[in-house]
Amino acid sequence: MTSKRVGLESSLGIAQAVKLANVDVIAAYPITPQTHIVEGLAEMVANGELDAEYIPVESEHSAMSACLGASAVGARTFTATAGQGLILMHEVVTVASALRLPVVMAIANRALSGQLSIWGDHSDVMMARDAGWIHIFVENGQQAFDQTLCAFRIAEHKDVMLPVAVDVDGFHATHVIESFYLLDQKTVNEFLPPYVHPTPLDPDNPVTMGCFAMPNYYFETRKALDMALRNSKKVILETWEKFGALTGRHYLPVEKYKTENCDTLLVTMGSFSENAMMAVDRMQESGKKVGLVRLRLWRPFPTEELVAALSGAKNVIVLDRAISLGGPGPVCSEIKAALYPLEKKPHVVGIIGGLGGRDISPENFIALVELGLEKIKTGHTGEIIMFGVRE
Amino acid sequence: MKNDIIEIRWHGRGGQGAVTSAELTALAAIHEGKYAQAFPSFGPERRGAPVLAFNRIRTDRAVRERSGIIKPDIVVVIDPGLVSLINVTDGLKPGGTLIVNSARSVEDLQQDFSGDWKLAVVDAASIAKKLLGVNIVNTTMLGALIKATEVIDCDSLREPLEERFGARAKSNFEACKQAAENTVISEITPSGDKRPRSFAVEKLPKWNELPVGCVVTDVGNTKAFCTGNWKSQHPEWLDSKCIKCGICSIFCPEGCIKQQKDGFFRADLFYCKGCGICARECWTQAIKMVEEA
């Protein structure tokens, strides 16, 4: 399925995907760097291009609340946010998953305040990590477009019924004009069946959602949610397979780049992966056995795939674009935990970098790998290592 | 105390002060130099609904356990109506003590229980109404606990009672002492030849038996919920005084007071929680609240 290549800002590419998904309700509050996504959608609704309710709410908390109500009546629902907006929304973010409402949200990953930063890193997503959502990281505009469409299909699948976040790095991905292959409406309609909630809110057939759970019930409700999230991987894989067959663009929970015969594997998540690929190209050209493993699916955590991708390596260098203040980097600590049961474990070193929009160029990535290997050589893998901070 | 640790479970209804009883017991024990805990069963306590409170007391070292008590040494039942609703002796250790507030005779109560237990009975309601002017028996029942078990001394309660009740501490202390005097101690035997009792057991679903998102589709299922068993008193109408204004029906928070064909009003006792608002609001004082047996 090839279409004409068009130039588009990534944010507007996401808006195009949402339009093609023919959503019923969008409730959002503008916040940089998410703004262009919802502005684009507001414009489409205003000029009649998209037949949907656009609810301009007074806060992100209200945005997610409105999305829950809409999704609960059986409306296909979308929102987008970033940084502090996601934090303000948080109280209701956990309700979406607990009620199993398939809201789709684009998160334009942004650093967290006190020192106000509108720029990108993964701190906001990490604070939403345990909220029961599916999290899919993308690296560029095309992936953001593709994964937004896939997100609706995954979320609303009867065996999933969970909210999905498409995590798009603020500015480095959201604000770049790049080339896209879009899809036509007919193809999208075939790919994305209508959303049917089995027991929607309906005055003629009343139901109760969000009921109270005493200690003798709550634990079972959490296990049910956890199992739903773990089991969603089957539908995620099936959706990506179908999307791949349709478009030729293939996605996996863990994607490898030139990892064959490599001693050292770099692990990245999000938009910096493309820089990391360039670094890998250059390092391999100069004879270094360094490959790249990209984490696309953050939740449910793809333990099995990660172990398969990393277990043969001697050295693993994990980049975290978030800081768990006072603790190890969030991605690195999960990777270490996944590898712990192996008899022959690679050396794992976690590096924190790219916070608050700070670049990591392909050249930087070469230096980052060298720093990681140096730490492994000197046995200093346990310490908190930051790359690119003035010390 | 013969055991290292004494565990007490209090059965009451929301608003009757079972938690206060447990707190005062712990404070008195700590006052005596012992180590003690008091805690409620954390939950959505509503006035009138059956509730639990707990104590742990030991002499040799601090209490470390931090979970509900399922095998108590002592059970105290503050509300007489609970005996027929809840299995109050559930988990009570052999040789343990059951203390009940009831106007019923010891012989009659003995027929309700089968086990190797000590039984202590006191009509705390009469004492409380006489000395405190209200049917709130939480402090009165402390007297029965002291008489039956000696886990604390009566005098140790003075200070905690004063801190809690101020000027009303004296009458509460008197009620407690009176109850200690009036408490009748006897035994329960494990004989099988007892009055049969059965209690509803809730069947709890496994995680994979829950509907997606835990949506409740059988709407109106609270109709089956007998809120009427929360009450410790119920309204009675004196129709000769009733002017059929319907104020009782309007003010009833449960919506369970209905006009009959003859124009007079009655409460549906399956739902009536015995709050007494109808009696309070009735212009002509045609409604009287009557204690449950």
mmCIF file of C-alpha atoms in Angstrom, chain A residues 57-321:
data_model
loop_
_atom_site.group_PDB
_atom_site.id
_atom_site.type_symbol
_atom_site.label_atom_id
_atom_site.label_comp_id
_atom_site.label_asym_id
_atom_site.label_seq_id
_atom_site.Cartn_x
_atom_site.Cartn_y
_atom_site.Cartn_z
ATOM 1 C CA VAL A 57 -12.078 21.855 28.792
ATOM 2 C CA GLU A 58 -10.624 24.034 31.567
ATOM 3 C CA SER A 59 -7.871 21.619 32.619
ATOM 4 C CA GLU A 60 -6.260 18.295 31.819
ATOM 5 C CA HIS A 61 -8.083 16.763 34.766
ATOM 6 C CA SER A 62 -11.345 17.712 33.092
ATOM 7 C CA ALA A 63 -10.012 16.550 29.718
ATOM 8 C CA MET A 64 -9.487 13.007 30.946
ATOM 9 C CA SER A 65 -12.738 13.092 32.947
ATOM 10 C CA ALA A 66 -14.666 14.063 29.822
ATOM 11 C CA CYS A 67 -12.854 11.332 27.872
ATOM 12 C CA LEU A 68 -13.896 8.719 30.440
ATOM 13 C CA GLY A 69 -17.543 9.741 30.156
ATOM 14 C CA ALA A 70 -17.403 9.721 26.372
ATOM 15 C CA SER A 71 -15.632 6.372 26.177
ATOM 16 C CA ALA A 72 -18.070 4.886 28.689
ATOM 17 C CA VAL A 73 -21.045 5.624 26.450
ATOM 18 C CA GLY A 74 -19.248 3.961 23.567
ATOM 19 C CA ALA A 75 -17.702 6.958 21.804
ATOM 20 C CA ARG A 76 -14.274 6.678 20.199
ATOM 21 C CA THR A 77 -12.263 9.121 22.268
ATOM 22 C CA PHE A 78 -8.954 10.933 21.933
ATOM 23 C CA THR A 79 -6.957 13.375 23.996
ATOM 24 C CA ALA A 80 -3.402 14.627 24.110
ATOM 25 C CA THR A 81 -1.261 16.200 26.774
ATOM 26 C CA ALA A 82 2.302 16.664 28.018
ATOM 27 C CA GLY A 83 4.440 17.190 31.112
ATOM 28 C CA GLN A 84 2.590 18.967 33.933
ATOM 29 C CA GLY A 85 -0.643 18.459 32.014
ATOM 30 C CA LEU A 86 -0.272 14.713 32.352
ATOM 31 C CA ILE A 87 0.526 15.117 36.043
ATOM 32 C CA LEU A 88 -2.575 17.254 36.609
ATOM 33 C CA MET A 89 -4.600 14.642 34.733
ATOM 34 C CA HIS A 90 -3.141 11.836 36.754
ATOM 35 C CA GLU A 91 -5.936 11.255 39.243
ATOM 36 C CA VAL A 92 -8.230 10.293 36.383
ATOM 37 C CA VAL A 93 -5.574 8.505 34.319
ATOM 38 C CA THR A 94 -5.723 5.521 36.684
ATOM 39 C CA VAL A 95 -9.517 5.495 36.482
ATOM 40 C CA ALA A 96 -9.440 5.047 32.691
ATOM 41 C CA SER A 97 -7.566 1.772 32.998
ATOM 42 C CA ALA A 98 -9.461 0.534 36.063
ATOM 43 C CA LEU A 99 -12.780 1.063 34.231
ATOM 44 C CA ARG A 100 -11.198 -0.491 31.104
ATOM 45 C CA LEU A 101 -12.099 2.481 28.908
ATOM 46 C CA PRO A 102 -10.165 2.496 25.621
ATOM 47 C CA VAL A 103 -9.215 6.173 25.487
ATOM 48 C CA VAL A 104 -6.298 6.945 23.161
ATOM 49 C CA MET A 105 -3.907 9.676 24.263
ATOM 50 C CA ALA A 106 -0.883 11.200 22.592
ATOM 51 C CA ILE A 107 1.690 12.269 25.147
ATOM 52 C CA ALA A 108 4.131 14.841 23.809
ATOM 53 C CA ASN A 109 6.826 13.792 26.271
ATOM 54 C CA ARG A 110 7.983 16.781 28.277
ATOM 55 C CA ALA A 111 10.198 17.428 31.301
ATOM 56 C CA LEU A 112 8.617 18.162 34.663
ATOM 57 C CA SER A 113 8.645 21.501 36.512
ATOM 58 C CA GLY A 114 9.833 23.106 39.235
ATOM 59 C CA GLN A 115 12.380 24.716 36.957
ATOM 60 C CA LEU A 116 9.859 25.143 34.198
ATOM 61 C CA SER A 117 10.852 23.304 31.076
ATOM 62 C CA ILE A 118 8.622 22.917 28.064
ATOM 63 C CA TRP A 119 11.212 20.686 26.383
ATOM 64 C CA GLY A 120 11.296 16.980 25.960
ATOM 65 C CA ASP A 121 12.247 14.049 28.132
ATOM 66 C CA HIS A 122 10.429 11.018 29.530
ATOM 67 C CA SER A 123 9.824 12.159 33.117
ATOM 68 C CA ASP A 124 6.092 12.668 32.559
ATOM 69 C CA VAL A 125 5.586 9.179 31.116
ATOM 70 C CA MET A 126 7.583 7.588 33.914
ATOM 71 C CA MET A 127 5.251 9.087 36.492
ATOM 72 C CA ALA A 128 2.327 7.556 34.575
ATOM 73 C CA ARG A 129 4.100 4.214 34.209
ATOM 74 C CA ASP A 130 2.138 2.299 36.834
ATOM 75 C CA ALA A 131 -1.310 3.586 35.870
ATOM 76 C CA GLY A 132 -2.429 0.540 33.862
ATOM 77 C CA TRP A 133 -2.147 2.038 30.360
ATOM 78 C CA ILE A 134 -0.504 0.526 27.315
ATOM 79 C CA HIS A 135 2.495 2.727 26.413
ATOM 80 C CA ILE A 136 3.929 2.740 22.892
ATOM 81 C CA PHE A 137 7.002 4.861 22.159
ATOM 82 C CA VAL A 138 7.575 6.281 18.697
ATOM 83 C CA GLU A 139 10.666 7.755 17.099
ATOM 84 C CA ASN A 140 9.372 10.008 14.329
ATOM 85 C CA GLY A 141 6.273 11.462 12.677
ATOM 86 C CA GLN A 142 5.490 8.452 10.509
ATOM 87 C CA GLN A 143 5.578 6.151 13.519
ATOM 88 C CA ALA A 144 3.412 8.587 15.465
ATOM 89 C CA PHE A 145 0.826 8.506 12.664
ATOM 90 C CA ASP A 146 0.963 4.725 12.372
ATOM 91 C CA GLN A 147 0.867 4.028 16.085
ATOM 92 C CA THR A 148 -2.024 6.435 16.688
ATOM 93 C CA LEU A 149 -4.103 4.382 14.254
ATOM 94 C CA CYS A 150 -2.883 1.119 15.771
ATOM 95 C CA ALA A 151 -3.640 2.499 19.254
ATOM 96 C CA PHE A 152 -7.370 2.712 18.545
ATOM 97 C CA ARG A 153 -7.471 -0.828 17.223
ATOM 98 C CA ILE A 154 -5.533 -2.193 20.192
ATOM 99 C CA ALA A 155 -7.393 -0.179 22.830
ATOM 100 C CA GLU A 156 -10.878 -1.019 21.620
ATOM 101 C CA HIS A 157 -10.262 -4.694 20.868
ATOM 102 C CA LYS A 158 -12.715 -6.753 22.916
ATOM 103 C CA ASP A 159 -9.867 -8.772 24.441
ATOM 104 C CA VAL A 160 -8.018 -5.605 25.497
ATOM 105 C CA MET A 161 -10.373 -2.728 26.434
ATOM 106 C CA LEU A 162 -7.565 -0.605 27.860
ATOM 107 C CA PRO A 163 -6.417 2.973 27.339
ATOM 108 C CA VAL A 164 -3.355 3.440 25.136
ATOM 109 C CA ALA A 165 -0.762 6.214 25.263
ATOM 110 C CA VAL A 166 1.322 6.979 22.201
ATOM 111 C CA ASP A 167 4.489 8.538 23.597
ATOM 112 C CA VAL A 168 5.964 11.102 21.202
ATOM 113 C CA ASP A 169 9.058 13.045 22.245
ATOM 114 C CA GLY A 170 8.266 16.729 22.671
ATOM 115 C CA PHE A 171 9.818 18.940 19.950
ATOM 116 C CA HIS A 172 12.339 16.313 18.765
ATOM 117 C CA ALA A 173 9.386 14.443 17.266
ATOM 118 C CA THR A 174 6.279 16.610 17.671
ATOM 119 C CA HIS A 175 7.532 19.811 16.055
ATOM 120 C CA VAL A 176 9.453 18.453 13.101
ATOM 121 C CA ILE A 177 8.111 18.765 9.592
ATOM 122 C CA GLU A 178 9.018 15.567 7.835
ATOM 123 C CA SER A 179 7.728 13.230 5.174
ATOM 124 C CA PHE A 180 4.762 10.957 5.671
ATOM 125 C CA TYR A 181 2.954 8.203 3.888
ATOM 126 C CA LEU A 182 -0.663 8.718 4.911
ATOM 127 C CA LEU A 183 -3.446 6.185 4.469
ATOM 128 C CA ASP A 184 -6.741 6.618 2.674
ATOM 129 C CA GLN A 185 -10.052 6.474 4.519
ATOM 130 C CA LYS A 186 -11.109 3.160 2.980
ATOM 131 C CA THR A 187 -7.932 1.407 4.112
ATOM 132 C CA VAL A 188 -8.282 2.825 7.617
ATOM 133 C CA ASN A 189 -11.949 1.792 7.793
ATOM 134 C CA GLU A 190 -10.966 -1.768 6.920
ATOM 135 C CA PHE A 191 -8.157 -1.775 9.449
ATOM 136 C CA LEU A 192 -10.145 -0.218 12.284
ATOM 137 C CA PRO A 193 -13.491 -1.806 13.128
ATOM 138 C CA PRO A 194 -16.090 0.279 15.008
ATOM 139 C CA TYR A 195 -15.772 0.581 18.770
ATOM 140 C CA VAL A 196 -18.411 -1.340 20.706
ATOM 141 C CA HIS A 197 -18.489 -1.142 24.488
ATOM 142 C CA PRO A 198 -20.135 -4.344 25.788
ATOM 143 C CA THR A 199 -21.959 -2.617 28.654
ATOM 144 C CA PRO A 200 -21.982 1.126 27.931
ATOM 145 C CA LEU A 201 -23.589 3.842 30.023
ATOM 146 C CA ASP A 202 -27.122 3.965 28.688
ATOM 147 C CA PRO A 203 -30.159 5.466 30.458
ATOM 148 C CA ASP A 204 -32.359 2.675 29.067
ATOM 149 C CA ASN A 205 -30.042 -0.054 30.360
ATOM 150 C CA PRO A 206 -28.397 1.452 33.413
ATOM 151 C CA VAL A 207 -25.104 0.099 34.755
ATOM 152 C CA THR A 208 -22.702 1.136 37.511
ATOM 153 C CA MET A 209 -19.089 1.925 36.643
ATOM 154 C CA GLY A 210 -16.342 2.758 39.099
ATOM 155 C CA CYS A 211 -17.925 1.039 42.049
ATOM 156 C CA PHE A 212 -16.412 0.756 45.467
ATOM 157 C CA ALA A 213 -14.015 -2.111 46.266
ATOM 158 C CA MET A 214 -13.508 -3.279 49.841
ATOM 159 C CA PRO A 215 -10.279 -5.047 50.831
ATOM 160 C CA ASN A 216 -11.969 -8.377 50.024
ATOM 161 C CA TYR A 217 -12.482 -7.281 46.371
ATOM 162 C CA TYR A 218 -9.824 -4.718 45.444
ATOM 163 C CA PHE A 219 -6.876 -7.089 45.048
ATOM 164 C CA GLU A 220 -8.816 -9.219 42.539
ATOM 165 C CA THR A 221 -9.724 -6.086 40.560
ATOM 166 C CA ARG A 222 -6.007 -5.218 40.344
ATOM 167 C CA LYS A 223 -5.060 -8.733 39.239
ATOM 168 C CA ALA A 224 -7.787 -8.597 36.579
ATOM 169 C CA LEU A 225 -6.384 -5.269 35.306
ATOM 170 C CA ASP A 226 -2.800 -6.504 35.406
ATOM 171 C CA MET A 227 -3.690 -9.659 33.507
ATOM 172 C CA ALA A 228 -5.604 -7.634 30.911
ATOM 173 C CA LEU A 229 -2.547 -5.428 30.415
ATOM 174 C CA ARG A 230 -0.157 -8.390 30.156
ATOM 175 C CA ASN A 231 -2.493 -10.266 27.804
ATOM 176 C CA SER A 232 -2.904 -7.194 25.575
ATOM 177 C CA LYS A 233 0.469 -8.040 24.012
ATOM 178 C CA LYS A 234 -1.192 -10.699 21.884
ATOM 179 C CA VAL A 235 -3.518 -8.133 20.305
ATOM 180 C CA ILE A 236 -0.695 -5.580 20.015
ATOM 181 C CA LEU A 237 1.403 -8.086 18.045
ATOM 182 C CA GLU A 238 -1.553 -9.090 15.904
ATOM 183 C CA THR A 239 -2.403 -5.443 15.185
ATOM 184 C CA TRP A 240 1.167 -4.597 14.211
ATOM 185 C CA GLU A 241 1.306 -7.658 11.990
ATOM 186 C CA LYS A 242 -1.880 -6.621 10.238
ATOM 187 C CA PHE A 243 -0.649 -3.045 9.922
ATOM 188 C CA GLY A 244 2.656 -4.287 8.527
ATOM 189 C CA ALA A 245 0.902 -6.391 5.914
ATOM 190 C CA LEU A 246 -1.204 -3.374 4.952
ATOM 191 C CA THR A 247 1.537 -0.743 4.799
ATOM 192 C CA GLY A 248 4.878 -2.488 4.720
ATOM 193 C CA ARG A 249 5.779 -0.696 7.943
ATOM 194 C CA HIS A 250 6.545 -3.300 10.582
ATOM 195 C CA TYR A 251 6.620 -2.815 14.325
ATOM 196 C CA LEU A 252 7.748 -4.998 17.228
ATOM 197 C CA PRO A 253 7.797 -4.578 21.019
ATOM 198 C CA VAL A 254 11.606 -4.644 20.882
ATOM 199 C CA GLU A 255 13.293 -3.649 17.633
ATOM 200 C CA LYS A 256 16.879 -4.517 16.859
ATOM 201 C CA TYR A 257 19.245 -2.513 14.680
ATOM 202 C CA LYS A 258 22.432 -4.168 13.404
ATOM 203 C CA THR A 259 22.822 -6.295 16.503
ATOM 204 C CA GLU A 260 24.306 -9.373 14.823
ATOM 205 C CA ASN A 261 27.674 -10.406 16.263
ATOM 206 C CA CYS A 262 27.743 -7.398 18.573
ATOM 207 C CA ASP A 263 29.429 -7.524 22.000
ATOM 208 C CA THR A 264 27.886 -4.289 23.072
ATOM 209 C CA LEU A 265 24.250 -3.281 22.766
ATOM 210 C CA LEU A 266 22.901 0.179 23.316
ATOM 211 C CA VAL A 267 19.260 0.446 24.451
ATOM 212 C CA THR A 268 17.161 3.508 23.656
ATOM 213 C CA MET A 269 13.517 4.496 23.682
ATOM 214 C CA GLY A 270 11.923 7.284 21.655
ATOM 215 C CA SER A 271 13.121 9.826 19.114
ATOM 216 C CA PHE A 272 16.835 9.670 19.963
ATOM 217 C CA SER A 273 16.945 6.135 18.589
ATOM 218 C CA GLU A 274 17.527 7.475 15.088
ATOM 219 C CA ASN A 275 20.620 9.366 16.245
ATOM 220 C CA ALA A 276 21.729 6.203 18.002
ATOM 221 C CA MET A 277 21.351 4.260 14.731
ATOM 222 C CA MET A 278 23.629 6.726 12.992
ATOM 223 C CA ALA A 279 26.164 6.317 15.782
ATOM 224 C CA VAL A 280 25.950 2.524 15.418
ATOM 225 C CA ASP A 281 26.531 2.829 11.660
ATOM 226 C CA ARG A 282 29.659 4.876 12.239
ATOM 227 C CA MET A 283 30.972 2.684 15.037
ATOM 228 C CA GLN A 284 30.470 -0.468 12.969
ATOM 229 C CA GLU A 285 32.218 1.202 10.025
ATOM 230 C CA SER A 286 35.235 1.649 12.269
ATOM 231 C CA GLY A 287 35.064 -2.006 13.274
ATOM 232 C CA LYS A 288 33.352 -1.708 16.645
ATOM 233 C CA LYS A 289 30.842 -4.391 17.542
ATOM 234 C CA VAL A 290 28.131 -2.088 18.820
ATOM 235 C CA GLY A 291 24.446 -2.571 17.952
ATOM 236 C CA LEU A 292 21.185 -0.952 18.999
ATOM 237 C CA VAL A 293 18.064 -2.314 20.690
ATOM 238 C CA ARG A 294 15.028 -0.014 20.711
ATOM 239 C CA LEU A 295 12.265 -0.404 23.213
ATOM 240 C CA ARG A 296 8.950 0.388 21.538
ATOM 241 C CA LEU A 297 6.488 -1.169 23.947
ATOM 242 C CA TRP A 298 6.994 0.220 27.444
ATOM 243 C CA ARG A 299 3.816 -1.290 28.944
ATOM 244 C CA PRO A 300 3.115 -4.167 28.966
ATOM 245 C CA PHE A 301 6.862 -4.544 29.529
ATOM 246 C CA PRO A 302 8.249 -6.943 26.883
ATOM 247 C CA THR A 303 10.485 -8.958 29.208
ATOM 248 C CA GLU A 304 10.672 -11.994 26.963
ATOM 249 C CA GLU A 305 11.626 -10.046 23.830
ATOM 250 C CA LEU A 306 14.160 -7.932 25.707
ATOM 251 C CA VAL A 307 15.854 -10.933 27.236
ATOM 252 C CA ALA A 308 16.020 -12.556 23.793
ATOM 253 C CA ALA A 309 17.521 -9.399 22.289
ATOM 254 C CA LEU A 310 20.064 -8.710 25.047
ATOM 255 C CA SER A 311 21.065 -12.049 26.535
ATOM 256 C CA GLY A 312 23.824 -12.757 23.999
ATOM 257 C CA ALA A 313 25.631 -9.463 24.584
ATOM 258 C CA LYS A 314 28.602 -8.879 26.863
ATOM 259 C CA ASN A 315 27.772 -5.278 27.555
ATOM 260 C CA VAL A 316 24.445 -3.441 27.653
ATOM 261 C CA ILE A 317 24.323 0.334 27.847
ATOM 262 C CA VAL A 318 20.886 1.748 28.626
ATOM 263 C CA LEU A 319 19.972 5.381 28.007
ATOM 264 C CA ASP A 320 17.269 6.792 30.258
ATOM 265 C CA ARG A 321 15.732 10.108 29.213
#
